[in-house]
Every structure is written in structure tokens, then in C-alpha cells.
Coordinates of C-alpha atoms in Angstrom, one line a residue:
Chain A
M1186 CA 103.5 96.8 132.1
I1187 CA 105.2 99.7 130.2
L1188 CA 104.3 100.7 126.6
L1189 CA 105.6 103.1 124.1
G1190 CA 102.7 104.9 122.3
I1191 CA 102.9 106.6 118.9
E1192 CA 100.3 108.9 117.4
T1193 CA 100.5 110.3 113.9
S1194 CA 97.0 110.3 112.6
C1195 CA 96.6 114.0 112.0
D1196 CA 98.7 117.1 112.6
E1197 CA 100.4 116.1 115.9
T1198 CA 103.5 113.9 116.0
A1199 CA 103.4 112.3 119.4
A1200 CA 105.3 109.7 121.5
A1201 CA 104.7 108.7 125.1
I1202 CA 105.7 106.1 127.7
V1203 CA 102.9 104.9 129.9
S1204 CA 102.8 102.3 132.6
E1205 CA 99.8 100.8 134.5
H1206 CA 100.7 103.3 137.2
G1207 CA 100.6 106.4 135.0
I1208 CA 102.2 108.5 132.3
Q1209 CA 106.0 108.4 132.4
S1210 CA 106.5 110.9 129.5
N1211 CA 104.2 112.4 127.0
L1212 CA 105.6 114.5 124.1
V1213 CA 103.8 116.2 121.3
H1214 CA 105.3 118.0 118.3
S1215 CA 102.6 120.1 117.0
Q1216 CA 102.6 121.0 113.2
L1217 CA 100.3 123.9 113.8
E1218 CA 102.7 126.5 112.4
E1219 CA 103.2 124.4 109.2
H1220 CA 99.5 124.2 108.5
R1221 CA 98.4 127.6 109.8
P1222 CA 98.8 129.5 106.5
F1223 CA 96.4 127.0 104.9
G1224 CA 93.7 127.4 107.5
G1225 CA 93.5 123.6 108.0
V1226 CA 95.6 120.5 107.9
V1227 CA 97.3 119.7 104.6
P1228 CA 97.7 115.9 104.4
E1229 CA 101.0 115.8 102.5
I1230 CA 102.6 118.5 104.7
A1231 CA 101.5 116.5 107.7
A1232 CA 103.0 113.2 106.4
R1233 CA 106.3 114.9 105.6
S1234 CA 106.5 116.4 109.0
H1235 CA 105.8 113.1 110.8
I1236 CA 108.7 111.3 109.1
E1237 CA 111.0 114.2 109.9
Y1238 CA 110.4 114.2 113.7
L1239 CA 109.0 110.9 114.9
D1240 CA 112.2 109.0 115.6
S1241 CA 113.8 111.8 117.6
L1242 CA 110.5 112.2 119.5
I1243 CA 110.5 108.5 120.5
K1244 CA 114.0 108.8 121.7
R1245 CA 113.2 111.8 123.8
A1246 CA 110.1 110.1 125.2
L1247 CA 112.3 107.2 126.3
N1248 CA 115.0 109.5 127.7
E1249 CA 112.5 111.5 129.8
A1250 CA 111.1 108.3 131.2
E1251 CA 114.7 107.2 131.8
L1252 CA 114.0 103.9 130.0
N1253 CA 115.3 102.1 126.9
F1254 CA 113.6 99.8 124.5
S1255 CA 114.5 96.7 126.6
N1256 CA 112.3 98.0 129.5
L1257 CA 109.2 98.0 127.3
D1258 CA 106.4 95.3 127.2
G1259 CA 105.0 96.4 123.9
I1260 CA 104.6 99.1 121.3
A1261 CA 101.2 100.7 120.5
A1262 CA 100.7 102.9 117.4
T1263 CA 97.6 104.6 116.0
A1264 CA 96.6 102.6 112.9
G1265 CA 93.5 104.6 112.1
P1266 CA 91.2 106.3 111.5
G1267 CA 93.0 109.4 110.1
L1268 CA 95.2 110.7 107.4
I1269 CA 96.7 107.7 105.7
G1270 CA 100.2 109.3 105.1
G1271 CA 100.7 109.9 108.8
L1272 CA 99.3 106.6 109.9
I1273 CA 101.7 104.8 107.6
V1274 CA 104.7 106.6 109.1
G1275 CA 103.7 105.9 112.8
L1276 CA 102.6 102.3 112.3
T1277 CA 105.6 101.3 110.1
M1278 CA 108.1 102.8 112.6
A1279 CA 106.3 101.0 115.4
K1280 CA 106.5 97.7 113.5
S1281 CA 110.3 98.0 112.9
I1282 CA 111.0 98.7 116.6
A1283 CA 108.7 95.8 117.6
L1284 CA 110.6 93.6 115.2
V1285 CA 114.1 94.5 116.4
H1286 CA 113.2 94.1 120.1
D1287 CA 110.7 91.2 119.6
L1288 CA 107.9 93.2 121.3
P1289 CA 104.2 92.8 120.8
L1290 CA 102.7 95.3 118.5
I1291 CA 99.3 96.9 119.2
A1292 CA 97.6 98.6 116.2
V1293 CA 95.3 101.1 118.0
N1294 CA 92.1 102.7 116.9
H1295 CA 92.5 106.4 117.5
L1296 CA 88.9 106.7 118.6
E1297 CA 89.3 103.8 121.1
A1298 CA 92.3 105.6 122.5
H1299 CA 90.1 108.7 123.1
A1300 CA 87.4 106.5 124.5
L1301 CA 89.6 104.8 127.1
T1302 CA 91.6 108.0 128.1
P1303 CA 89.7 108.8 131.3
R1304 CA 90.7 105.4 132.6
I1305 CA 94.4 106.5 132.7
T1306 CA 93.7 108.9 135.6
S1307 CA 90.4 107.7 137.1
Q1308 CA 88.8 104.4 138.1
I1309 CA 85.9 104.2 135.6
D1310 CA 84.3 100.8 135.1
F1311 CA 82.6 99.5 132.0
P1312 CA 80.0 100.0 130.7
Y1313 CA 79.8 103.8 130.3
L1314 CA 78.3 106.3 128.0
L1315 CA 80.8 108.1 125.8
L1316 CA 80.5 111.4 123.9
L1317 CA 83.4 111.6 121.4
I1318 CA 83.8 115.1 120.1
S1319 CA 86.7 116.3 117.9
G1320 CA 87.7 117.8 114.6
G1321 CA 86.9 114.6 112.8
H1322 CA 84.2 112.9 114.9
C1323 CA 81.0 113.4 116.8
Q1324 CA 79.3 110.4 118.3
F1325 CA 77.6 108.8 121.3
L1326 CA 78.8 105.3 122.1
I1327 CA 78.1 102.8 124.8
V1328 CA 81.5 101.4 125.8
D1329 CA 80.9 97.8 126.9
G1330 CA 84.5 97.0 127.2
V1331 CA 87.9 97.2 125.4
G1332 CA 87.0 96.5 121.7
H1333 CA 83.3 96.6 122.3
Y1334 CA 81.4 99.7 121.3
R1335 CA 77.8 100.3 120.3
R1336 CA 77.2 103.5 118.4
L1337 CA 74.0 105.3 119.5
G1338 CA 74.3 108.3 117.2
T1339 CA 76.7 110.3 115.0
T1340 CA 77.0 113.4 113.0
I1341 CA 75.2 113.4 109.7
D1342 CA 77.4 116.1 108.3
D1343 CA 80.3 118.1 110.0
A1344 CA 82.1 117.3 113.2
P1345 CA 81.9 120.1 115.9
G1346 CA 85.7 120.8 115.7
E1347 CA 85.3 121.4 111.9
A1348 CA 82.4 123.8 112.6
F1349 CA 84.6 125.7 115.1
D1350 CA 87.4 126.0 112.6
K1351 CA 85.2 127.1 109.8
V1352 CA 83.3 129.7 111.9
A1353 CA 86.6 131.0 113.2
R1354 CA 87.8 131.5 109.6
M1355 CA 84.6 133.3 108.7
V1356 CA 85.0 135.8 111.4
G1357 CA 88.7 136.3 110.8
L1358 CA 90.0 134.4 113.9
D1359 CA 93.1 132.3 113.8
Y1360 CA 93.4 128.5 113.2
P1361 CA 92.7 126.3 115.2
G1362 CA 89.3 127.7 115.7
G1363 CA 88.3 126.0 118.9
P1364 CA 90.5 127.9 121.4
A1365 CA 90.1 131.1 119.4
I1366 CA 86.3 131.0 119.5
E1367 CA 86.3 130.1 123.1
R1368 CA 88.5 133.1 124.0
A1369 CA 86.4 135.5 121.9
A1370 CA 83.1 134.1 123.2
S1371 CA 84.2 134.7 126.8
Q1372 CA 83.8 138.5 126.1
G1373 CA 80.5 138.1 124.2
R1374 CA 76.8 137.8 124.8
A1375 CA 75.4 134.4 123.8
N1376 CA 71.8 135.7 123.3
R1377 CA 72.8 138.3 120.7
Y1378 CA 72.3 136.3 117.5
A1379 CA 69.5 133.8 116.9
L1380 CA 71.1 130.7 115.5
P1381 CA 69.4 127.3 114.7
R1382 CA 69.9 124.1 116.8
P1383 CA 69.6 121.5 114.0
L1384 CA 67.8 118.2 115.0
Q1385 CA 66.9 119.7 118.4
G1386 CA 64.0 117.7 120.0
R1387 CA 64.1 115.1 117.2
A1388 CA 64.2 111.4 118.2
G1389 CA 67.5 109.6 118.4
C1390 CA 70.9 111.2 119.1
D1391 CA 72.4 112.0 115.7
F1392 CA 74.0 115.4 115.3
S1393 CA 74.1 118.1 112.6
F1394 CA 76.2 121.2 112.5
S1395 CA 76.1 122.2 108.9
G1396 CA 73.0 124.3 109.1
L1397 CA 74.4 126.2 112.1
K1398 CA 77.6 126.9 110.2
T1399 CA 75.6 128.2 107.2
A1400 CA 73.4 130.4 109.5
V1401 CA 76.6 132.1 110.7
S1402 CA 77.9 132.6 107.2
R1403 CA 74.5 134.2 106.2
I1404 CA 74.7 136.7 109.1
I1405 CA 78.2 137.6 108.0
A1406 CA 77.1 137.9 104.4
K1407 CA 74.6 140.5 105.3
G1408 CA 77.6 142.6 106.2
K1409 CA 76.6 143.8 109.6
V1410 CA 79.2 141.9 111.6
L1411 CA 81.9 144.3 112.7
E1412 CA 85.0 143.6 114.7
K1413 CA 83.2 144.5 117.9
D1414 CA 80.4 142.0 117.1
V1415 CA 82.7 139.0 116.8
P1416 CA 82.7 138.0 120.5
D1417 CA 78.9 138.1 120.5
L1418 CA 78.7 136.0 117.4
C1419 CA 81.3 133.5 118.8
A1420 CA 79.4 133.3 122.1
S1421 CA 76.1 132.7 120.2
F1422 CA 77.6 130.0 118.1
Q1423 CA 79.2 128.3 121.0
E1424 CA 76.0 128.4 122.9
A1425 CA 74.2 126.8 120.0
V1426 CA 76.8 123.9 119.9
A1427 CA 76.3 123.4 123.7
D1428 CA 72.5 123.3 123.2
I1429 CA 72.8 120.7 120.4
L1430 CA 75.2 118.5 122.5
T1431 CA 73.1 118.7 125.6
D1432 CA 69.8 118.0 123.8
R1433 CA 71.3 115.0 122.1
L1434 CA 72.8 113.9 125.4
R1435 CA 69.3 113.5 127.0
H1436 CA 68.4 111.1 124.2
A1437 CA 71.6 109.1 124.4
A1438 CA 71.4 108.9 128.2
Q1439 CA 67.9 107.5 127.8
A1440 CA 69.1 104.7 125.6
F1441 CA 71.9 104.0 128.1
V1442 CA 69.5 103.9 131.0
E1443 CA 67.3 101.4 129.1
A1444 CA 70.2 99.0 128.8
Y1445 CA 72.1 99.5 132.1
G1446 CA 70.4 102.1 134.3
K1447 CA 72.1 105.4 135.2
G1448 CA 75.8 105.5 134.8
V1449 CA 78.8 107.6 133.9
L1450 CA 79.1 110.1 131.0
V1451 CA 82.6 110.3 129.6
V1452 CA 83.4 113.2 127.2
A1453 CA 86.6 112.8 125.2
G1454 CA 88.2 114.3 122.1
G1455 CA 89.7 117.6 121.2
V1456 CA 86.4 119.6 121.5
A1457 CA 86.1 118.2 125.1
A1458 CA 88.8 120.8 125.9
N1459 CA 86.3 123.6 125.5
G1460 CA 85.5 124.7 129.1
I1461 CA 81.9 126.0 128.3
L1462 CA 80.9 122.8 126.6
R1463 CA 82.4 120.7 129.4
E1464 CA 80.4 122.7 132.0
R1465 CA 77.2 122.4 130.1
L1466 CA 77.5 118.7 129.5
K1467 CA 78.4 118.1 133.1
A1468 CA 75.4 120.1 134.3
T1469 CA 73.0 118.2 132.0
A1470 CA 74.6 114.8 133.0
N1471 CA 74.2 115.6 136.7
E1472 CA 70.6 116.8 136.1
I1473 CA 69.6 113.4 134.6
G1474 CA 71.4 111.4 137.3
F1475 CA 74.7 110.6 135.5
S1476 CA 78.1 111.2 136.9
F1477 CA 80.6 113.0 134.6
A1478 CA 84.2 112.3 133.6
A1479 CA 86.5 114.0 131.1
P1480 CA 90.2 113.6 130.7
P1481 CA 92.5 116.5 131.8
L1482 CA 92.7 119.1 129.1
S1483 CA 96.2 118.0 128.0
L1484 CA 94.8 114.5 127.2
C1485 CA 91.8 115.8 125.2
T1486 CA 93.7 116.9 122.2
D1487 CA 95.6 114.2 120.2
N1488 CA 98.4 112.7 122.2
A1489 CA 100.4 109.4 122.4
A1490 CA 99.8 108.7 126.1
M1491 CA 96.2 107.7 125.2
V1492 CA 97.5 105.4 122.5
A1493 CA 100.0 103.8 124.9
W1494 CA 97.2 103.4 127.4
A1495 CA 94.9 101.8 124.8
G1496 CA 97.8 99.5 124.1
I1497 CA 98.0 98.5 127.8
E1498 CA 94.3 97.8 127.9
R1499 CA 94.5 95.6 124.8
L1500 CA 97.7 93.9 125.7
R1501 CA 96.2 92.8 129.1
L1502 CA 93.6 91.0 127.1
N1503 CA 96.2 89.6 124.6
M1504 CA 94.7 91.6 121.8
V1505 CA 97.9 92.0 119.8
D1506 CA 98.5 92.5 116.1
D1507 CA 101.1 91.1 113.7
L1508 CA 103.6 92.9 111.5
T1509 CA 101.2 92.8 108.5
A1510 CA 98.7 95.1 110.3
A1511 CA 97.4 97.7 107.8
P1512 CA 96.9 101.4 108.4
R1513 CA 93.2 102.3 107.9
A1514 CA 92.0 105.8 106.9
R1515 CA 88.4 104.7 107.9
W1516 CA 87.9 102.5 111.0
P1517 CA 84.6 102.8 112.8
L1518 CA 84.5 101.8 116.5
D1519 CA 81.2 100.1 116.0
P1520 CA 81.5 98.1 112.7
N1521 CA 77.9 97.2 112.9
A1522 CA 76.5 100.7 112.9
A1523 CA 75.1 101.9 109.6
P1524 CA 77.1 104.6 107.9
A1525 CA 75.6 108.0 108.4
I1526 CA 74.8 109.7 105.1
G1527 CA 77.0 112.7 104.5
A1528 CA 79.3 112.0 107.5
G1529 CA 82.1 110.4 105.4
V1530 CA 84.8 109.1 107.7
K1531 CA 83.1 110.8 110.6
A1532 CA 80.5 108.0 110.9
Chain B
M615 CA 120.1 121.4 99.2
H616 CA 123.9 121.3 99.1
W617 CA 124.2 119.5 95.8
E618 CA 127.5 120.9 94.7
H619 CA 129.0 119.9 98.0
E620 CA 127.6 116.4 97.8
L621 CA 128.6 116.0 94.2
A622 CA 132.1 117.0 95.1
A623 CA 132.2 114.5 97.9
K624 CA 131.0 111.7 95.5
K625 CA 133.6 112.6 92.9
L626 CA 136.3 112.5 95.5
S627 CA 135.2 109.0 96.8
A628 CA 134.9 107.6 93.3
G629 CA 138.2 109.1 92.2
S630 CA 140.2 108.0 95.3
C631 CA 138.9 104.5 94.9
V632 CA 139.3 103.8 98.7
V633 CA 136.2 101.7 98.8
E634 CA 135.3 100.1 102.1
M635 CA 133.4 96.9 101.1
R636 CA 133.5 95.4 104.6
L637 CA 130.2 96.8 105.9
T638 CA 127.3 94.6 106.9
I639 CA 124.1 96.2 105.6
L640 CA 120.4 95.8 105.7
A641 CA 118.9 97.6 102.7
L642 CA 115.3 98.5 101.9
D643 CA 113.5 99.8 98.9
T644 CA 109.9 100.9 98.5
S645 CA 110.3 103.9 96.3
T646 CA 108.3 102.5 93.4
E647 CA 105.6 99.8 93.0
A648 CA 108.3 97.3 93.8
C649 CA 109.3 96.3 97.4
S650 CA 112.6 94.7 98.2
V651 CA 114.9 93.9 101.1
A652 CA 118.5 92.7 101.1
C653 CA 121.0 91.7 103.7
W654 CA 124.6 92.2 102.5
R655 CA 127.8 91.2 104.3
W656 CA 131.4 91.7 103.1
G657 CA 130.7 91.9 99.5
E658 CA 128.0 89.2 99.2
V659 CA 124.3 88.9 99.5
L660 CA 123.3 86.8 102.5
A661 CA 119.5 87.0 101.8
Q662 CA 117.1 89.0 99.8
D663 CA 113.5 89.3 98.7
Y664 CA 111.7 91.2 96.0
A665 CA 108.0 91.6 95.2
H666 CA 106.2 93.6 92.6
L667 CA 103.4 94.9 94.8
G668 CA 101.7 97.8 93.2
H669 CA 100.4 98.9 96.6
G670 CA 100.4 97.6 100.2
H671 CA 104.0 98.4 101.0
A672 CA 103.1 99.4 104.5
E673 CA 101.8 95.9 105.2
A674 CA 104.5 94.0 103.3
L675 CA 107.8 95.7 104.1
V676 CA 108.4 94.9 107.8
P677 CA 107.4 91.2 107.5
M678 CA 109.8 91.1 104.5
V679 CA 112.6 92.5 106.7
A680 CA 111.8 89.9 109.3
S681 CA 112.1 87.0 106.9
V682 CA 115.2 88.3 105.2
M683 CA 117.0 88.9 108.5
A684 CA 115.9 85.4 109.7
E685 CA 117.3 83.9 106.5
S686 CA 120.6 85.8 106.8
G687 CA 121.3 84.3 110.2
L688 CA 122.4 87.7 111.5
C689 CA 121.0 89.6 114.4
Y690 CA 120.4 93.4 114.3
G691 CA 123.4 94.1 116.5
Q692 CA 125.7 92.7 113.7
L693 CA 124.6 95.3 111.2
D694 CA 126.9 98.3 110.5
A695 CA 124.1 100.4 108.9
I696 CA 120.6 100.5 107.6
A697 CA 120.4 101.6 103.9
V698 CA 117.3 102.9 102.2
T699 CA 116.3 104.5 98.9
I700 CA 115.5 108.2 99.7
G701 CA 113.8 109.1 96.4
P702 CA 112.7 110.3 94.1
G703 CA 109.7 108.0 94.0
T704 CA 106.1 107.8 95.2
F705 CA 105.7 110.0 98.3
T706 CA 104.0 107.2 100.2
G707 CA 106.5 104.6 99.2
L708 CA 109.4 106.7 100.3
R709 CA 107.9 107.3 103.7
V710 CA 107.2 103.6 104.2
G711 CA 110.9 102.9 103.5
L712 CA 112.2 105.8 105.5
A713 CA 109.8 105.1 108.5
A714 CA 110.9 101.4 108.6
A715 CA 114.6 102.3 108.1
R716 CA 114.7 105.1 110.7
G717 CA 112.7 102.8 113.0
L718 CA 115.2 100.0 112.6
A719 CA 118.1 102.4 113.0
L720 CA 116.6 103.8 116.2
A721 CA 115.8 100.4 117.6
S722 CA 119.2 99.0 116.9
S723 CA 121.2 102.2 117.5
K724 CA 122.7 102.0 114.0
P725 CA 123.6 104.7 111.5
M726 CA 122.0 104.9 108.1
I727 CA 123.0 105.3 104.5
G728 CA 120.7 107.0 102.0
V729 CA 120.9 106.1 98.3
T730 CA 118.9 107.8 95.7
T731 CA 116.5 105.7 93.6
L732 CA 118.1 107.0 90.4
E733 CA 121.6 105.9 91.7
A734 CA 120.2 102.4 92.4
I735 CA 118.8 102.2 88.8
A736 CA 122.0 103.6 87.2
H737 CA 124.2 101.2 89.1
A738 CA 122.1 98.2 88.1
A739 CA 122.2 99.2 84.4
H740 CA 125.8 100.3 84.3
S741 CA 128.3 99.0 81.7
D742 CA 131.8 100.3 81.7
E743 CA 132.0 102.4 78.6
R744 CA 128.6 104.1 78.7
S745 CA 127.0 106.9 80.6
V746 CA 123.6 106.2 82.2
L747 CA 120.4 108.3 82.0
A748 CA 118.2 107.0 84.9
V749 CA 114.5 107.9 84.5
L750 CA 111.5 107.1 86.7
D751 CA 107.9 107.6 85.7
A752 CA 106.8 110.6 87.8
R753 CA 103.2 110.5 86.4
R754 CA 101.5 113.7 85.1
S755 CA 103.6 113.2 81.9
Q756 CA 106.8 113.9 83.9
L757 CA 110.0 112.0 84.7
Y758 CA 112.3 112.0 87.6
A759 CA 115.7 111.8 86.0
Q760 CA 119.4 112.1 86.5
A761 CA 122.4 111.4 84.3
F762 CA 125.6 109.7 85.3
D763 CA 129.0 109.6 83.6
P764 CA 130.7 106.2 82.7
M765 CA 132.3 106.3 86.2
L766 CA 128.8 106.6 87.7
V767 CA 129.5 110.0 89.0
P768 CA 126.3 112.1 88.8
I769 CA 126.3 114.8 86.1
G770 CA 123.7 116.8 87.9
P771 CA 121.2 116.6 90.7
P772 CA 118.1 114.5 90.5
S773 CA 115.3 116.5 88.9
V774 CA 111.7 116.3 87.8
L775 CA 110.9 117.5 84.3
P776 CA 108.3 117.1 81.5
L777 CA 108.7 114.1 79.2
Q778 CA 109.5 116.3 76.2
N779 CA 112.4 118.0 78.0
I780 CA 114.3 114.8 78.8
Q781 CA 116.7 115.6 75.9
S782 CA 118.2 118.3 78.0
L783 CA 119.7 115.7 80.4
R784 CA 121.2 113.5 77.6
P785 CA 124.8 112.7 78.5
D786 CA 127.6 113.3 75.9
G787 CA 128.7 110.2 74.0
P788 CA 127.0 106.8 74.1
Y789 CA 124.7 106.1 77.0
V790 CA 122.1 103.7 78.3
V791 CA 118.6 104.6 79.4
A792 CA 117.3 102.7 82.4
G793 CA 114.4 102.9 84.9
T794 CA 110.6 102.7 84.9
G795 CA 110.4 105.8 82.7
A796 CA 112.6 104.4 79.9
A797 CA 109.6 103.6 77.6
L798 CA 108.1 107.0 78.2
A799 CA 111.4 108.7 77.4
R800 CA 112.2 106.6 74.4
P801 CA 110.3 108.7 71.7
H802 CA 111.8 111.9 73.0
L803 CA 115.4 110.5 73.0
L804 CA 115.3 108.7 69.7
R805 CA 115.3 111.4 67.0
P806 CA 116.1 110.9 63.3
T807 CA 119.4 112.8 64.0
T808 CA 120.4 110.4 66.8
P809 CA 123.7 108.7 65.8
E810 CA 123.4 104.9 65.5
G811 CA 124.3 103.1 68.7
D812 CA 124.5 106.4 70.6
V813 CA 121.5 105.5 72.9
M814 CA 120.7 102.0 74.2
F815 CA 117.8 101.0 76.3
D816 CA 118.3 98.8 79.3
R817 CA 116.6 95.4 79.1
G818 CA 115.8 95.2 82.8
D819 CA 112.3 95.9 84.2
G820 CA 113.6 99.3 85.4
F821 CA 112.6 98.8 89.1
P822 CA 115.2 99.6 91.8
R823 CA 116.4 96.7 94.0
A824 CA 117.5 96.6 97.6
V825 CA 120.5 94.4 96.6
V826 CA 121.9 97.2 94.5
V827 CA 121.1 99.7 97.2
A828 CA 123.1 97.5 99.6
R829 CA 126.1 97.3 97.2
I830 CA 126.2 101.0 96.7
A831 CA 125.8 101.6 100.5
S832 CA 128.6 99.2 101.4
A833 CA 131.1 101.7 99.9
R834 CA 129.7 104.8 101.7
E835 CA 130.1 106.4 105.0
P836 CA 127.1 105.7 107.4
L837 CA 125.5 108.9 108.8
P838 CA 123.2 109.6 111.8
A839 CA 119.7 108.4 111.0
T840 CA 118.0 111.8 111.5
T841 CA 120.1 113.2 108.6
I842 CA 118.6 110.7 106.1
R843 CA 115.6 112.5 104.6
P844 CA 113.4 111.8 101.6
I845 CA 114.0 113.6 98.3
Y846 CA 110.5 114.4 97.0
L847 CA 111.4 116.9 94.2
R848 CA 107.8 118.2 94.3
A849 CA 106.1 120.5 96.8
P850 CA 103.0 119.3 98.5
D851 CA 99.8 120.0 96.7
A852 CA 98.2 122.8 98.7
T853 CA 96.9 126.2 97.8
L854 CA 96.7 129.1 100.2
P855 CA 93.1 130.0 101.0
K856 CA 91.7 133.5 100.4
I857 CA 91.3 134.5 104.0
A858 CA 89.1 137.6 104.0
R859 CA 86.8 138.7 106.7
G860 CA 83.2 138.2 105.4
D861 CA 84.1 135.5 103.0
T862 CA 81.2 133.1 102.8
A863 CA 82.0 129.7 103.9
D864 CA 82.3 126.7 101.6
A865 CA 79.3 124.7 102.4

């Protein structure tokens, strides 16, 4: 089974060819430079860029895999959640290709694509415990199977990727904030600044990052953070995020154990690319008797290989969509979970 | 933008009258609230569909293409080109049309033909002896507009301008006003000094149609799909942040 995957939900235009045996090609056209002056993703700029590059990227993905459309078994495209302008471009182009070549269309949930990513490269069986951490999301889910998710907890305000970006901007580091803070933090002392760990010790496994972000801005507002202090502040901030995630992990793991016993913790999403957070999560998982899995770094950030893979997983189960499939800005993995106040689309 | 260049090319093709009408074309339009698809072969419409949607183009367009193509009896390999309206229009609508058209072109290895929304409106409203002022409601009390001479040669590039400035694009001599912005433009074009019969208002609904896009495209040279880009006429809404060290964060 070989699928074309298309990803256009945020600021990466991506196309990939994936078979059941692995990734044949995986191309990403990053719009980073177009958004950098604005310090974040501008939806209209993103949408304009997707329509400019997507068709050429698909062609290159096929060429690199030395395949053409007639070799494909289906087309998978991210249909949500995300920025609607980009979703429309990717899903619409996927539909027209599916129409011409009479191929099944799979409208993929971007979060499900992240959730299933570790299964591209490793044998990981259902059910497993998933921590999804990115610029738009932060949630613990039990993955019972393709299309079956139970949300255990979510952020009640910001996503961690957002917090990284905003703190980076406050201390004068470049966008995107995640890698910039990780680099700076590697030279800093994590115990220098006392920062809060919102919700730490509280029952359940919801997250909050807003108070942490505000605490950083207060320290800066006092005017005592000089250039030389930035690494320490970044390290202290990153340490606080790690403490929040690992504290919440203990609660989520407990909920998983009650249902299934000990299992596997999978960490996915753009923030899972942070080495310190990965290490800390792995250590905590192992401490409480869970094994740990995370996709390779290149598959943590948005990419189309994960979309194609989710397409394969769905197509195997005959979960296909028709050409009227609608792009969805909001599309929770667990439709039964109550929306978290303040989390907006991040719930 | 190389408007002078394109304008010259259009004048040349209109003037020389070497019009190749033998193309087989699939045309799409989603530049306004309307959504339409037409299949055109050798000067006649094989199949077409039109719906006044308001919204939901991303859901409706590709199924509409499927049914029009099925009705036409053609397969994609028989097409010579995919034609699409490239704007101006709603940003989302333009991208639905372009994404579908570029996808169809890629999947069937066909070239494309871009037709501006204002050309499609002007051609639909055209009568021999009059110029045409094509106007689209651009919201925010503005119009997308372009004037065409009686030969349908554009008098200038498409532009976006405030309602009250529409007079500045008024063609010389008698002309017809067409498009979704016609009612908005009317009070600004009808002045007490306007000569009787100088300005007429088209009776149509003002929405572009894929059939007209196909007809225009059938006389044009197909181009590589990646050269067919939307004409937005407006920059994205985005303001540069004040990046200053020590700036307090927005909460």
C-alpha cells in the first residue's frame, strides 16, 4: 500500500510518499522566513504560500520516490484542525488528484497523524498513552486504536509551543522560540530563577502555561535581565515546563494503569523535538514502569509522512472519505471530551 | 506584475483575430459566492453546473467537477487545458478554485489558462458598440474594477478602489456596467451631468460563470500550471510587532 500525504495546516507546506514498509520521500517547504518578521504565523500569508508551492512539492515527492500517480493506492490530506486557509488548499488539491485517478481520499486529522507517527518506525501496539505537545496543542490521550481516542487532560490556556515562542520573543530570541530557547538554555543554570509550576500536585492531568509565561514577563519587567542572564532565564523556563509535563504525566499514567496496566508512553508533536523535555519525560516514564517512544526529530515537527501514514492506517480499515469532505479548523480527537475553558482550539 | 507586457499581448491577439477555438477545456470558477464548472469542446458547452453557494466552495467544487465531467462523457486525458478564474475575488474562493485547478492540471499533466474574474464578467455583459466597466463588490466600501474597450481589450489593469473613486475608471463613450458591484457603483456613476444613455447597467446577476471562462480560455494559449497564480490586489492583513527586548508579553 503506497499513499501520497499532504500537510498544509499551519506554516509548513509538505508532501510525502509512504508505503507500509516506510517513507519513500518526505518533503517540507518551510514558510519560516515569510512569517519571521511578524514573530508568528500570519494565516493569510500561510495560505498564499501553500497555493504557490504545493503542486510542485507533490510532483517532487513523486519524483524522489520514483513513482507516478498510477502507483498510488490513495491520497491522504490533513483536513484539520488548523488554519482554515491552508487546510482548504491541501484538501482541495488532494480531492482533485483523487478524482482524476479514481483513488480513495482520506481526510486526516492532524492530531491523529501525530498520534500514530511512532508506528511508522516502531512496532507499537494499541492501546498506548499519548502526550501530544506542540505549538497548538497539549493533551494526554489514551490511544485505543485508529480513530479511537480518550482525552485524559488538556491545556486550559496556552500550548507549550506557544509559551516557548512568547518567552523567546520577550528575551529577544528569534522565532521559532522552541529551538532558540533550547540552545540558549544549554548554556544556562536552571535553578537561577524561581518560576511557578501551575497546577503542580493538583488532581487530574490538565495543563496550564499562562502563569509561567506571565512570571517570566514580570521578571523581565523589573529590568534586571541582561543579555548575560538570558541563558539562565531560558534554562529556568524550560525546567519549569519539564516539571509541569512530568508532574502531569504521573497522573495520566495512573489513569492509564487503572484501565490497562502499565504500558507505553508515546510523546509526539513539535515540542517533542526538545531534547531536554524528551529526556525528562523518558526518565519519569521509566521510573513509573512505562516504556517510552517518540518519533525521530524530523517527524516531530509538521510533515506529510505522518499524514500519509495515518492515511495507510485508515485505508487498511476502509475508513475513507468522499469528495465532499470539509476542512475543519477545529477537530478534537476525542469528540466526547468536554471543551476546556480558555483553551480554544487547543482543547 | 508585467501588466504592460500582458496588455500588449492581449491587444495583439485580439487585433490579429487568429482565434483558436478548437480547444477542449474544463473551466472552474469560485471567485465569488457563486460556484460553477463547465466543460467546453470545439466551441460548444458539453456540460455545466452553477450554484449560488454563499459559502462551502471547498466542499462543493470537486464533486461538481466530477458530475460535469461525467455528464460531458469526456475523460481527463481528452482535455487540452484546465481554465480557472484567478481573481480578483474572495481570497478563500480564489484558493479553492486554484487548488482544484492546479491539482487537476498536475494529476492529468495538462497546462492551464487563467482568466481574470473581471474579464469573465465583461465578456458576459458585452455588446458590440459599448465599452464595459466590470465591478466586483470588494467589501469595506471598495470595488475591484477594470474597464474594457468595445473590442474587450482591457483599458488598464484590474484594481481595487474606494466606491467614490469609481468615476476615475469610467471608459470614454457609452458603456455598460456589470458585476456584483454594479449596484454599489451606480450612485457614483450616475451624476446629473451624465449624458442620457451614456451608461447602462447590465441586467444579469453579476456573478461570473465557468461557461464564459471556458469560452475566453478557448481562444488563449495554455501555460504551465505553476505560472497560474491568484490576483489578490490586497496585501495580507498583518502588522509587524514591536520587537523590543523587555517588552511585556501580551497576556
